[in-house]
Structures are given as C-alpha cells and as structure tokens.
Short mmCIF file of C-alpha atoms and ligand atoms in Angstrom, two decimals:
data_model
loop_
_atom_site.label_atom_id
_atom_site.label_comp_id
_atom_site.label_asym_id
_atom_site.label_seq_id
_atom_site.Cartn_x
_atom_site.Cartn_y
_atom_site.Cartn_z
CA MET A 988 -26.06 -15.80 20.56
CA LYS A 989 -23.23 -17.74 21.03
CA LEU A 990 -21.04 -19.04 18.28
CA LYS A 991 -18.55 -21.46 17.85
CA LEU A 992 -16.00 -19.49 15.94
CA ALA A 993 -12.46 -20.59 14.43
CA GLU A 994 -9.39 -19.69 16.79
CA ARG A 995 -8.31 -17.49 13.82
CA MET A 996 -11.14 -14.99 14.82
CA GLU A 997 -9.42 -14.21 17.99
CA ASN A 998 -6.93 -12.32 15.86
CA ILE A 999 -9.37 -10.45 13.68
CA LYS A 1000 -10.88 -7.54 15.54
CA ALA A 1001 -12.82 -4.31 14.59
CA SER A 1002 -10.41 -1.64 15.53
CA GLU A 1003 -11.34 1.65 17.73
CA ILE A 1004 -9.70 3.59 15.08
CA ARG A 1005 -11.91 2.39 12.29
CA GLU A 1006 -14.64 3.32 14.48
CA LEU A 1007 -13.62 6.77 14.97
CA LEU A 1008 -12.47 7.27 11.16
CA LYS A 1009 -16.50 6.37 10.44
CA LEU A 1010 -17.16 9.96 11.47
CA THR A 1011 -15.18 11.15 8.74
CA GLU A 1012 -18.00 10.36 6.38
CA ASP A 1013 -19.31 13.68 7.57
CA PRO A 1014 -18.60 15.90 4.44
CA SER A 1015 -17.75 18.84 6.42
CA ILE A 1016 -14.71 17.32 7.90
CA ILE A 1017 -11.23 17.44 5.89
CA SER A 1018 -10.19 13.99 5.94
CA PHE A 1019 -6.57 13.02 5.20
CA ALA A 1020 -7.33 9.39 6.47
CA GLY A 1021 -8.06 7.68 3.47
CA GLY A 1022 -5.73 6.26 0.74
CA LEU A 1023 -8.14 7.25 -2.13
CA PRO A 1024 -7.38 8.29 -5.56
CA SER A 1025 -8.70 11.34 -7.04
CA PRO A 1026 -12.36 10.63 -8.20
CA GLU A 1027 -12.64 13.56 -10.38
CA LEU A 1028 -9.49 12.15 -12.32
CA PHE A 1029 -11.33 8.68 -12.94
CA PRO A 1030 -11.91 8.43 -17.12
CA ILE A 1031 -15.68 8.05 -16.84
CA GLU A 1032 -16.62 8.77 -20.50
CA GLU A 1033 -14.00 6.66 -21.91
CA ILE A 1034 -15.05 3.88 -19.64
CA SER A 1035 -18.48 4.25 -20.08
CA LYS A 1036 -17.99 3.77 -24.03
CA ILE A 1037 -15.68 1.07 -23.43
CA ALA A 1038 -17.91 -0.85 -21.09
CA SER A 1039 -21.13 -0.54 -23.40
CA GLU A 1040 -19.12 -1.50 -26.56
CA THR A 1041 -17.64 -4.64 -24.62
CA VAL A 1042 -20.99 -5.84 -23.76
CA LEU A 1043 -22.49 -5.10 -27.00
CA THR A 1044 -19.63 -6.77 -29.14
CA GLU A 1045 -18.23 -9.44 -26.61
CA GLY A 1046 -21.32 -9.86 -24.49
CA LYS A 1047 -21.58 -13.89 -24.63
CA ALA A 1048 -17.90 -14.18 -23.48
CA ALA A 1049 -17.95 -11.14 -21.16
CA LEU A 1050 -20.65 -12.48 -19.22
CA GLN A 1051 -19.79 -15.82 -18.94
CA TYR A 1052 -17.34 -17.68 -16.72
CA SER A 1053 -13.44 -17.56 -17.54
CA THR A 1054 -10.35 -19.10 -16.36
CA THR A 1055 -9.04 -18.87 -13.00
CA GLU A 1056 -5.93 -17.49 -14.52
CA GLY A 1057 -7.69 -14.38 -16.10
CA TYR A 1058 -8.34 -12.81 -19.44
CA HIS A 1059 -5.38 -13.80 -21.44
CA LEU A 1060 -5.25 -10.42 -23.56
CA LEU A 1061 -5.45 -8.38 -20.07
CA ARG A 1062 -2.52 -11.04 -18.63
CA GLU A 1063 -0.50 -9.90 -22.05
CA LYS A 1064 -1.21 -6.34 -21.52
CA ILE A 1065 0.09 -6.68 -17.86
CA ALA A 1066 3.22 -8.57 -18.89
CA LYS A 1067 3.90 -6.36 -21.72
CA GLU A 1068 3.06 -2.87 -20.58
CA ARG A 1069 2.79 -2.63 -16.45
CA ILE A 1070 5.76 -4.81 -15.61
CA LYS A 1071 8.83 -2.79 -16.85
CA GLY A 1072 12.76 -3.39 -17.47
CA GLY A 1073 14.75 -6.03 -15.39
CA PHE A 1074 16.62 -9.32 -16.13
CA LEU A 1075 13.45 -11.59 -16.54
CA LYS A 1076 11.35 -11.24 -19.23
CA PRO A 1077 7.65 -11.21 -17.98
CA GLU A 1078 5.32 -13.56 -19.80
CA ALA A 1079 1.31 -13.77 -19.68
CA SER A 1080 1.85 -17.01 -18.12
CA LYS A 1081 3.21 -15.84 -15.26
CA ILE A 1082 0.66 -13.47 -14.34
CA LEU A 1083 -2.60 -14.44 -12.24
CA ILE A 1084 -5.55 -11.88 -12.12
CA THR A 1085 -6.87 -11.41 -8.58
CA ASN A 1086 -9.42 -9.10 -7.02
CA GLY A 1087 -7.13 -6.36 -6.29
CA SER A 1088 -3.49 -6.86 -4.49
CA GLN A 1089 -5.63 -7.31 -1.31
CA GLN A 1090 -6.66 -10.86 -2.45
CA ALA A 1091 -3.36 -11.48 -3.42
CA LEU A 1092 -2.11 -10.60 0.19
CA ASP A 1093 -4.90 -12.94 1.68
CA PHE A 1094 -3.65 -15.86 -0.90
CA THR A 1095 -0.31 -15.33 0.28
CA GLY A 1096 -1.19 -15.64 3.72
CA LYS A 1097 -2.90 -18.89 2.99
CA LEU A 1098 -0.16 -20.42 0.74
CA PHE A 1099 2.59 -19.58 3.46
CA ILE A 1100 1.63 -19.01 6.96
CA SER A 1101 0.87 -21.94 9.40
CA PRO A 1102 -0.13 -20.59 13.22
CA GLY A 1103 2.79 -19.22 14.64
CA ASP A 1104 5.20 -18.61 11.66
CA ILE A 1105 7.50 -16.07 11.36
CA ILE A 1106 7.25 -13.29 8.77
CA PHE A 1107 9.35 -10.23 8.16
CA CYS A 1108 7.65 -6.69 7.39
CA GLU A 1109 8.97 -3.35 7.51
CA SER A 1110 8.27 -1.29 10.51
CA PRO A 1111 5.75 0.41 9.76
CA THR A 1112 3.80 -1.55 7.14
CA TYR A 1113 0.44 -1.34 5.17
CA LEU A 1114 -2.44 -1.98 7.46
CA GLY A 1115 -4.44 -4.07 5.16
CA ALA A 1116 -1.36 -6.70 4.88
CA ILE A 1117 -1.32 -6.84 8.61
CA ASN A 1118 -5.17 -7.67 8.95
CA ALA A 1119 -4.80 -10.31 5.90
CA PHE A 1120 -2.00 -11.72 7.29
CA ASN A 1121 -3.40 -11.94 10.73
CA ALA A 1122 -6.12 -14.21 9.86
CA TYR A 1123 -3.23 -17.05 9.45
CA ASN A 1124 -1.76 -16.25 12.92
CA PRO A 1125 1.98 -15.46 12.24
CA ARG A 1126 4.35 -13.97 14.30
CA PHE A 1127 5.44 -10.57 12.71
CA ILE A 1128 9.00 -9.45 12.81
CA GLU A 1129 9.24 -5.65 12.05
CA LEU A 1130 12.51 -4.85 10.40
CA PRO A 1131 13.61 -0.92 11.04
CA MET A 1132 13.65 1.31 7.94
CA ASP A 1133 15.76 4.72 7.19
CA ASP A 1134 15.72 6.95 4.56
CA GLU A 1135 16.50 4.15 1.80
CA GLY A 1136 14.27 1.43 3.19
CA ILE A 1137 14.54 -1.39 5.02
CA ILE A 1138 18.25 -1.53 6.69
CA ILE A 1139 20.16 -4.46 5.08
CA GLU A 1140 22.27 -5.24 8.18
CA GLU A 1141 18.84 -5.78 10.18
CA PHE A 1142 17.43 -7.88 7.51
CA ILE A 1143 20.30 -10.00 7.61
CA ALA A 1144 20.51 -10.25 11.36
CA ALA A 1145 16.75 -11.29 11.46
CA ILE A 1146 17.04 -14.04 8.68
CA LYS A 1147 19.91 -15.46 10.84
CA LYS A 1148 18.18 -15.34 14.12
CA TYR A 1149 14.71 -16.50 12.48
CA PRO A 1150 15.86 -19.17 9.65
CA ASN A 1151 12.53 -20.67 9.29
CA ALA A 1152 10.89 -17.29 8.52
CA LYS A 1153 8.50 -17.63 5.53
CA PHE A 1154 8.68 -14.54 3.87
CA LEU A 1155 9.69 -10.77 3.81
CA TYR A 1156 6.88 -8.70 3.06
CA THR A 1157 7.87 -5.17 1.51
CA ILE A 1158 6.47 -2.26 -0.38
CA PRO A 1159 9.44 -0.54 -1.95
CA ASP A 1160 7.97 2.02 -3.58
CA TYR A 1161 6.54 5.17 -1.82
CA GLN A 1162 5.67 2.77 1.07
CA ASN A 1163 2.22 2.90 2.64
CA PRO A 1164 2.02 4.45 5.14
CA SER A 1165 5.55 6.12 5.35
CA GLY A 1166 6.12 7.28 1.85
CA ILE A 1167 9.78 5.67 2.02
CA THR A 1168 11.42 4.14 -1.24
CA LEU A 1169 13.97 1.53 -0.96
CA SER A 1170 16.99 2.37 -2.88
CA ILE A 1171 18.18 0.58 -6.02
CA GLU A 1172 21.35 -0.78 -4.29
CA ARG A 1173 18.93 -2.31 -1.40
CA ARG A 1174 16.66 -3.59 -4.05
CA LYS A 1175 19.76 -5.60 -5.63
CA GLU A 1176 20.76 -6.74 -2.29
CA ILE A 1177 17.36 -7.99 -1.12
CA ALA A 1178 16.75 -9.98 -4.62
CA ARG A 1179 20.55 -11.58 -3.79
CA LEU A 1180 19.60 -12.18 -0.18
CA SER A 1181 16.36 -13.93 -1.20
CA GLU A 1182 18.12 -16.45 -3.50
CA PHE A 1183 21.25 -17.05 -0.92
CA TYR A 1184 18.87 -17.62 2.10
CA GLU A 1185 16.06 -19.11 -0.10
CA LEU A 1186 13.51 -16.88 1.39
CA PRO A 1187 10.36 -15.52 -0.40
CA ILE A 1188 9.93 -11.73 -1.17
CA ILE A 1189 6.39 -10.39 -1.25
CA GLU A 1190 7.17 -7.34 -3.25
CA ASP A 1191 3.90 -5.21 -3.31
CA SER A 1192 3.87 -2.46 -5.70
CA PRO A 1193 0.59 -0.56 -6.12
CA TYR A 1194 2.43 2.71 -6.31
CA SER A 1195 5.42 1.95 -8.34
CA GLU A 1196 4.34 4.01 -11.40
CA LEU A 1197 3.12 7.28 -9.40
CA THR A 1198 6.32 8.64 -9.32
CA PHE A 1199 6.95 12.43 -8.85
CA GLU A 1200 10.58 12.65 -9.65
CA GLY A 1201 12.08 10.96 -12.63
CA ASP A 1202 11.59 7.46 -14.05
CA MET A 1203 10.27 4.53 -12.00
CA LEU A 1204 12.80 2.54 -10.00
CA PRO A 1205 13.48 -0.98 -11.14
CA SER A 1206 11.46 -3.64 -8.88
CA ILE A 1207 13.18 -6.13 -6.73
CA LYS A 1208 11.73 -8.73 -9.11
CA SER A 1209 13.69 -7.10 -11.79
CA PHE A 1210 16.71 -8.48 -10.06
CA ASP A 1211 15.33 -11.80 -9.15
CA GLU A 1212 17.53 -14.44 -10.69
CA GLY A 1213 16.61 -17.21 -8.06
CA GLY A 1214 12.82 -16.86 -8.80
CA TYR A 1215 12.08 -16.20 -5.13
CA VAL A 1216 10.31 -13.02 -5.67
CA ILE A 1217 6.47 -12.55 -5.93
CA GLN A 1218 5.28 -9.25 -7.05
CA LEU A 1219 1.86 -7.90 -6.59
CA GLY A 1220 0.35 -5.32 -8.93
CA SER A 1221 -2.87 -3.51 -9.23
CA PHE A 1222 -5.02 -1.10 -11.14
CA SER A 1223 -6.40 0.50 -8.03
CA LYS A 1224 -4.00 3.49 -7.91
CA THR A 1225 -3.29 4.00 -11.52
CA PHE A 1226 -6.73 3.35 -12.84
CA CYS A 1227 -9.76 2.83 -10.78
CA PRO A 1228 -10.11 0.73 -7.72
CA GLY A 1229 -13.87 -0.01 -8.02
CA PHE A 1230 -12.90 -2.43 -10.85
CA ARG A 1231 -11.06 -4.51 -7.75
CA ILE A 1232 -8.38 -5.95 -10.57
CA GLY A 1233 -4.92 -6.71 -9.61
CA TRP A 1234 -2.17 -9.32 -10.45
CA ILE A 1235 0.34 -11.83 -9.05
CA PHE A 1236 3.63 -11.97 -10.96
CA ALA A 1237 5.37 -14.92 -9.91
CA GLU A 1238 7.54 -18.20 -11.21
CA ASP A 1239 5.49 -20.98 -12.71
CA ASP A 1240 5.56 -23.50 -9.64
CA ILE A 1241 4.66 -20.72 -7.01
CA LEU A 1242 1.91 -19.26 -9.36
CA GLN A 1243 0.38 -22.63 -9.78
CA LYS A 1244 -0.19 -22.97 -5.94
CA TYR A 1245 -1.91 -19.56 -6.14
CA ILE A 1246 -3.92 -20.45 -9.04
CA LEU A 1247 -5.26 -23.58 -6.81
CA ILE A 1248 -6.08 -21.24 -3.91
CA LYS A 1249 -8.03 -18.64 -6.28
CA GLN A 1250 -9.89 -21.91 -7.71
CA GLY A 1251 -11.08 -22.57 -4.08
CA ALA A 1252 -11.67 -18.97 -3.23
CA ASP A 1253 -13.94 -17.21 -6.03
CA LEU A 1254 -13.15 -19.38 -9.28
CA GLN A 1255 -11.99 -16.39 -11.05
CA SER A 1256 -12.10 -12.42 -11.06
CA GLY A 1257 -15.09 -10.70 -13.08
CA THR A 1258 -14.68 -11.44 -16.61
CA LEU A 1259 -16.51 -8.16 -17.44
CA ASP A 1260 -14.14 -6.02 -15.59
CA GLN A 1261 -11.23 -7.75 -16.87
CA ARG A 1262 -12.22 -7.19 -20.55
CA ILE A 1263 -13.24 -3.67 -20.05
CA ILE A 1264 -9.80 -2.98 -18.57
CA ALA A 1265 -7.99 -4.80 -21.41
CA ASN A 1266 -10.25 -3.04 -24.00
CA TYR A 1267 -9.45 0.48 -22.32
CA LEU A 1268 -5.78 -0.49 -22.49
CA LYS A 1269 -6.11 -1.25 -26.19
CA ASP A 1270 -8.04 2.05 -27.23
CA TYR A 1271 -6.61 4.49 -24.60
CA SER A 1272 -3.29 5.36 -23.41
CA LEU A 1273 -2.80 4.43 -19.60
CA GLU A 1274 0.54 6.32 -19.85
CA LYS A 1275 -1.05 9.52 -20.50
CA HIS A 1276 -3.68 9.15 -17.68
CA ILE A 1277 -0.92 7.93 -15.17
CA LEU A 1278 0.96 11.37 -16.36
CA LYS A 1279 -2.10 13.41 -15.12
CA LEU A 1280 -2.23 11.34 -11.98
CA ARG A 1281 1.60 12.04 -11.24
CA GLU A 1282 1.15 15.93 -11.88
CA THR A 1283 -1.98 16.09 -9.71
CA TYR A 1284 -0.66 14.39 -6.86
CA ARG A 1285 2.87 15.79 -7.11
CA ILE A 1286 0.97 19.47 -6.70
CA ARG A 1287 -1.11 18.13 -3.83
CA ARG A 1288 2.11 16.80 -2.23
CA ASP A 1289 3.84 20.15 -2.47
CA VAL A 1290 1.05 22.06 -1.15
CA MET A 1291 0.93 19.57 2.00
CA LEU A 1292 4.43 19.91 2.62
CA ASP A 1293 4.89 23.36 2.14
CA THR A 1294 1.78 23.99 4.60
CA MET A 1295 3.58 21.77 6.98
CA ASP A 1296 7.00 23.54 6.51
CA THR A 1297 5.21 26.93 7.31
CA TYR A 1298 2.82 25.94 10.49
CA PHE A 1299 4.07 22.86 11.84
CA PRO A 1300 6.19 23.22 15.25
CA LYS A 1301 9.72 22.42 14.28
CA THR A 1302 9.98 19.52 16.62
CA VAL A 1303 7.36 17.57 14.27
CA LYS A 1304 9.24 15.55 11.59
CA TYR A 1305 7.72 14.37 8.28
CA THR A 1306 8.63 12.52 5.50
CA HIS A 1307 8.94 13.81 1.76
CA SER A 1308 7.62 11.04 -0.37
CA LYS A 1309 8.79 10.98 -4.09
CA GLY A 1310 5.56 9.72 -5.36
CA GLY A 1311 2.68 7.79 -4.14
CA LEU A 1312 -0.21 8.99 -1.98
CA PHE A 1313 1.22 9.51 1.84
CA THR A 1314 3.34 11.38 4.09
CA TRP A 1315 4.24 10.13 7.50
CA VAL A 1316 4.41 12.25 10.53
CA GLU A 1317 6.23 11.71 13.67
CA LEU A 1318 5.40 13.93 16.79
CA PRO A 1319 7.25 13.92 19.91
CA SER A 1320 7.26 10.80 21.55
CA HIS A 1321 4.78 11.98 24.61
CA ILE A 1322 2.15 12.73 22.13
CA ASP A 1323 -0.74 9.78 21.56
CA THR A 1324 -2.03 10.28 18.17
CA LYS A 1325 -5.34 8.45 18.87
CA VAL A 1326 -6.09 11.03 21.59
CA LEU A 1327 -5.13 13.92 19.26
CA LEU A 1328 -7.46 12.44 16.61
CA GLU A 1329 -10.60 12.82 18.87
CA GLU A 1330 -9.63 16.25 19.39
CA ALA A 1331 -8.88 17.00 15.34
CA LEU A 1332 -12.38 15.58 14.89
CA GLN A 1333 -13.89 18.51 16.58
CA TYR A 1334 -11.87 20.47 14.76
CA LYS A 1335 -13.28 18.72 11.50
CA VAL A 1336 -9.98 17.32 10.43
CA ALA A 1337 -9.07 13.48 10.22
CA PHE A 1338 -5.98 11.59 9.70
CA VAL A 1339 -4.89 7.69 10.62
CA PRO A 1340 -3.08 7.41 13.89
CA GLY A 1341 0.13 5.61 13.46
CA SER A 1342 -0.16 2.81 15.74
CA SER A 1343 -2.59 0.86 13.59
CA PHE A 1344 0.67 0.26 10.96
CA PHE A 1345 2.92 -1.34 13.90
CA PRO A 1346 2.01 -4.94 14.03
CA THR A 1347 3.44 -5.56 17.21
CA GLU A 1348 5.19 -2.54 19.05
CA LYS A 1349 2.34 -0.13 19.11
CA LYS A 1350 4.17 3.39 18.66
CA ASN A 1351 1.68 5.98 19.20
CA ASN A 1352 3.28 9.24 18.21
CA PHE A 1353 2.73 8.94 14.60
CA MET A 1354 0.28 9.77 12.09
CA ARG A 1355 -0.53 9.00 8.12
CA LEU A 1356 -1.67 12.13 5.86
CA ASN A 1357 -2.93 11.52 2.53
CA TYR A 1358 -2.84 13.96 -0.12
CA SER A 1359 -4.13 12.55 -3.18
CA SER A 1360 -7.98 12.56 -2.55
CA MET A 1361 -8.57 16.75 -1.99
CA SER A 1362 -8.26 19.94 -3.69
CA GLU A 1363 -5.16 22.18 -2.97
CA GLU A 1364 -7.27 24.58 -0.87
CA LYS A 1365 -8.91 21.84 1.33
CA ILE A 1366 -5.40 20.31 1.95
CA ARG A 1367 -4.07 23.84 3.01
CA ASP A 1368 -7.19 24.55 5.16
CA GLY A 1369 -6.90 21.09 6.82
CA ILE A 1370 -3.15 21.20 7.53
CA ILE A 1371 -3.63 24.73 9.00
CA ARG A 1372 -6.17 23.18 11.49
CA LEU A 1373 -4.23 20.25 12.35
CA SER A 1374 -1.24 22.50 12.93
CA GLN A 1375 -3.12 24.22 15.59
CA ILE A 1376 -3.97 21.19 17.34
CA ILE A 1377 -0.36 19.54 17.17
CA SER A 1378 1.26 22.79 18.34
CA LYS A 1379 -1.06 22.74 21.28
CA TYR A 1380 -0.03 19.08 22.17
CA CYS A 1381 3.56 19.92 21.61
CA GLU A 1382 3.48 22.83 23.88
CA ALA A 1383 1.84 20.84 26.58
CA ALA A 1384 4.54 18.05 26.06
CA HIS A 1385 7.22 20.76 26.30
CA THR A 1386 6.00 21.93 29.44
CA GLN A 1387 5.61 18.48 31.12
CA GLU A 1388 8.98 17.85 30.07
CA LYS A 1389 10.28 21.09 31.72
CA LYS A 1390 8.38 20.13 35.06
CA LEU A 1391 9.81 16.69 35.01
CA ILE A 1392 13.53 18.14 34.72
CA LYS A 1393 12.80 20.38 37.65
CA VAL A 1394 11.57 17.71 39.84
C1 PLP B 1303 0.51 -1.12 0.08
C2 PLP B 1303 -0.90 -1.76 -0.30
N1 PLP B 1303 -1.04 -2.97 -0.78
C3 PLP B 1303 -2.38 -3.47 -1.36
C4 PLP B 1303 -3.33 -2.77 -1.33
C5 PLP B 1303 -4.55 -3.04 -1.73
O1 PLP B 1303 -5.00 -2.43 -2.75
P1 PLP B 1303 -6.16 -3.08 -4.27
O2 PLP B 1303 -7.02 -1.86 -4.15
O3 PLP B 1303 -5.28 -3.48 -5.44
O4 PLP B 1303 -6.62 -4.10 -3.62
C6 PLP B 1303 -3.14 -1.16 -0.81
C7 PLP B 1303 -4.21 -0.17 -1.03
O5 PLP B 1303 -4.20 0.82 -0.41
C8 PLP B 1303 -1.96 -0.76 -0.36
O6 PLP B 1303 -1.65 0.37 -0.08
#
C-alpha cells in the first residue's frame, strides 16, 4: 500500500533499539532499560477505595466532560502543594492539566517549532522529548554539561550564535538519562538569561521530588522574574504513571496558547482520573508516599553503584545521581553499546544504548541504567552479569589499542 503521508513522518521512524528492547519483555531478562516506577509501591488499596467513592459520590460530574484547563481542585492542589518555593506565587489559574508531561512536550513542539527552527537541549537529553519535538522538524543544538548541568558559557555562546532559537529544553533535576542535577547558581543564571535574551525555557521536572539527599532544589521557574519559564510537572514518577496526569505551569498569555492547543488535541484530560487524584491528595499524604519512594530508590541506587564499584573495570565511568531513576555509564570510546546490548541480551540483561539520547551527534559508548523498578537482589545479579560483558569489551578495546600503538 502506498500512502501519501505528511513530510513530518520522514522524521518519525521506529528505532532499531526499540525493536531489540522488545525482547526484554521476556521475564527471565533483568532489564535496566525501562524508566518505570516500582509497581509494588503503588498505593493500590487506597486508590481502589478512592476510585469507588469518587464514582459513587461524584459520578455525575466525574463521568462527564469537563473544562480543558482541568479539574479546579486538582489545579489548586498542584499550585499549593506540588510547586514549591520561589518568587512567584503559583496560582491554580496558571496550571493546565495534561495527559502526562509527554503531552506537554508535544504541545510545546506544536506551539514553538516551525520546520528548521533551532532549539537548544542538553547533551544527552530525554528520548521522548527528541521524538516529540522531531515531529515538528526542528534543528537541535546540543549543549554540553558537566557535573553541575548545562555549562553556562556554552549556553551563552549558543544564544549568540543562534539568536532566533525558539527555546531551551532542560531537565534540571536528576536528568533523564544522565542523572545530573543543575546547580542552584546555574538555575538562577538560566532564569536571568531567559529574561535578558527573551528565550523561553522549558523546564521538565518529573523527578524534582525524588531527591535522596537533603531538600529538593528550587526550580528554574522559581527564579523566573521575566515569565519566560514554562515548567512541566507530572504525577507519573511520584504517584502512578497509568493515570497519565501531568501539568504545565506557565504565565497567563503562554498558558492560553497551550489551552487552545489542548482543545484541538483532545478537549480535556480524563475527568475521572483527575478527580481520583484530587481526592487521593485530599484524603492521604502524597508526601509520605514520596518519602517511601525516595527511601526505596536510594537503597536501590546504592546497591547498583556499590556493585558497579566492585565489578566494573576501572576505565568505565558513571554518574552518582542524587535522586531520580538513572545512572549514566561511559565506556571507552571504541565500544559501541548497541553491539554490546545484543550480547547482553544473550546473558539475559538489558539497558538502553546511549546513542538514542543524542539528537544529532550519535555517541555510541554510553548506556543508561535504571535502578527504580527492581529488587536489590536482581540489581546486583544484573550488574554482575553486565560487568562480565563490559570487561570482555574493555579488554578487547585495550588489546586493539596496544596493537595500533605497535603499528
Ligand atoms: C524527562 C521526562 N519528561 C517527561 C516524561 C514523560 O512522563 P509522563 O509520564 O508524565 O508523560 C518522562 C518519562 O519518563 C521523562 O523522563
């Protein structure tokens, strides 16, 4: 069948890695590939009670269409309880409920990107954002990071080189995939630069509350005096992703544009889901639930990093995330982690090769490992298996290097 598709579909391709990762559905495979919250921590009994009460007591409204902006009590709860600190007092009127923050990424592409437009992002960045933005044919400019996130001098140089860039997309907290956190000084600086250069900042914050060490950091939005920062939030990582409920927090004129886009896309997010979450937030403590997540994920991160410290070859580097779900591994530059994945699957262990997270310059010697969704025992076992393959590849790379030096 020959279909005359839109040009944008040329940018939307099935990835070979996704095909490989389908194999991880085999339960005997220890998969560090996903980015899933731990399902045994979902508050199933509480949700079951709240869901049935919501239908019984509010059914006529809960099963009906509602406003595009979202359920007002949920928007109030988000403004008051989920958005913390800062200059600006978040008000419910600045919140738009979306179907996860993934929908907000798609809307951001629709709102800002015409074909060929420049957008800035971290290098590496979230694969789902690359896919969402790619549908609108942008040109990505990747900004390098160090241990404190985006390097400000590089950001300024990029703004000067590309003064018409549409926005910076950043994940400041425990970044997906690198686990890196943007320092407070740089958050302030990025907010200041956004106002000075009138450059919107898309601050994607699904992990901000999943901190393992100390308090959560103030957002870039909390330093946003110019109103150029658009913050995306989500209940996926702090509650349950199956609800598909997230939000956009932005100043009025920008938010109105997002609302128009949402009207055209799906009219509204599910009324029942929004009310169930709002009632959960009323009757139970999400703070307590998040404390449990933090504690469990911190222990799992420690097991992963300790096992890597013991078994990985010393030439391998990895990040020590202070929260979130991931660590990011750098292997010697000769090693292609896509090739390594094929062998890892035979050892029944999986990860995501790093090349997927670079929108332009495909670097092949990285991998992303997730520690949130598995028992400590499995994490240890999987990392030991992975270390055996990695050691083999590192040795082969080392021998090859020696041969080259001799020649
Ligand atoms: C950085 C980032 N943004 C957005 C999303 C999408 O999350 P949601 O479930 O809220 O759509 C994810 C999911 O993994 C993510 O890591």
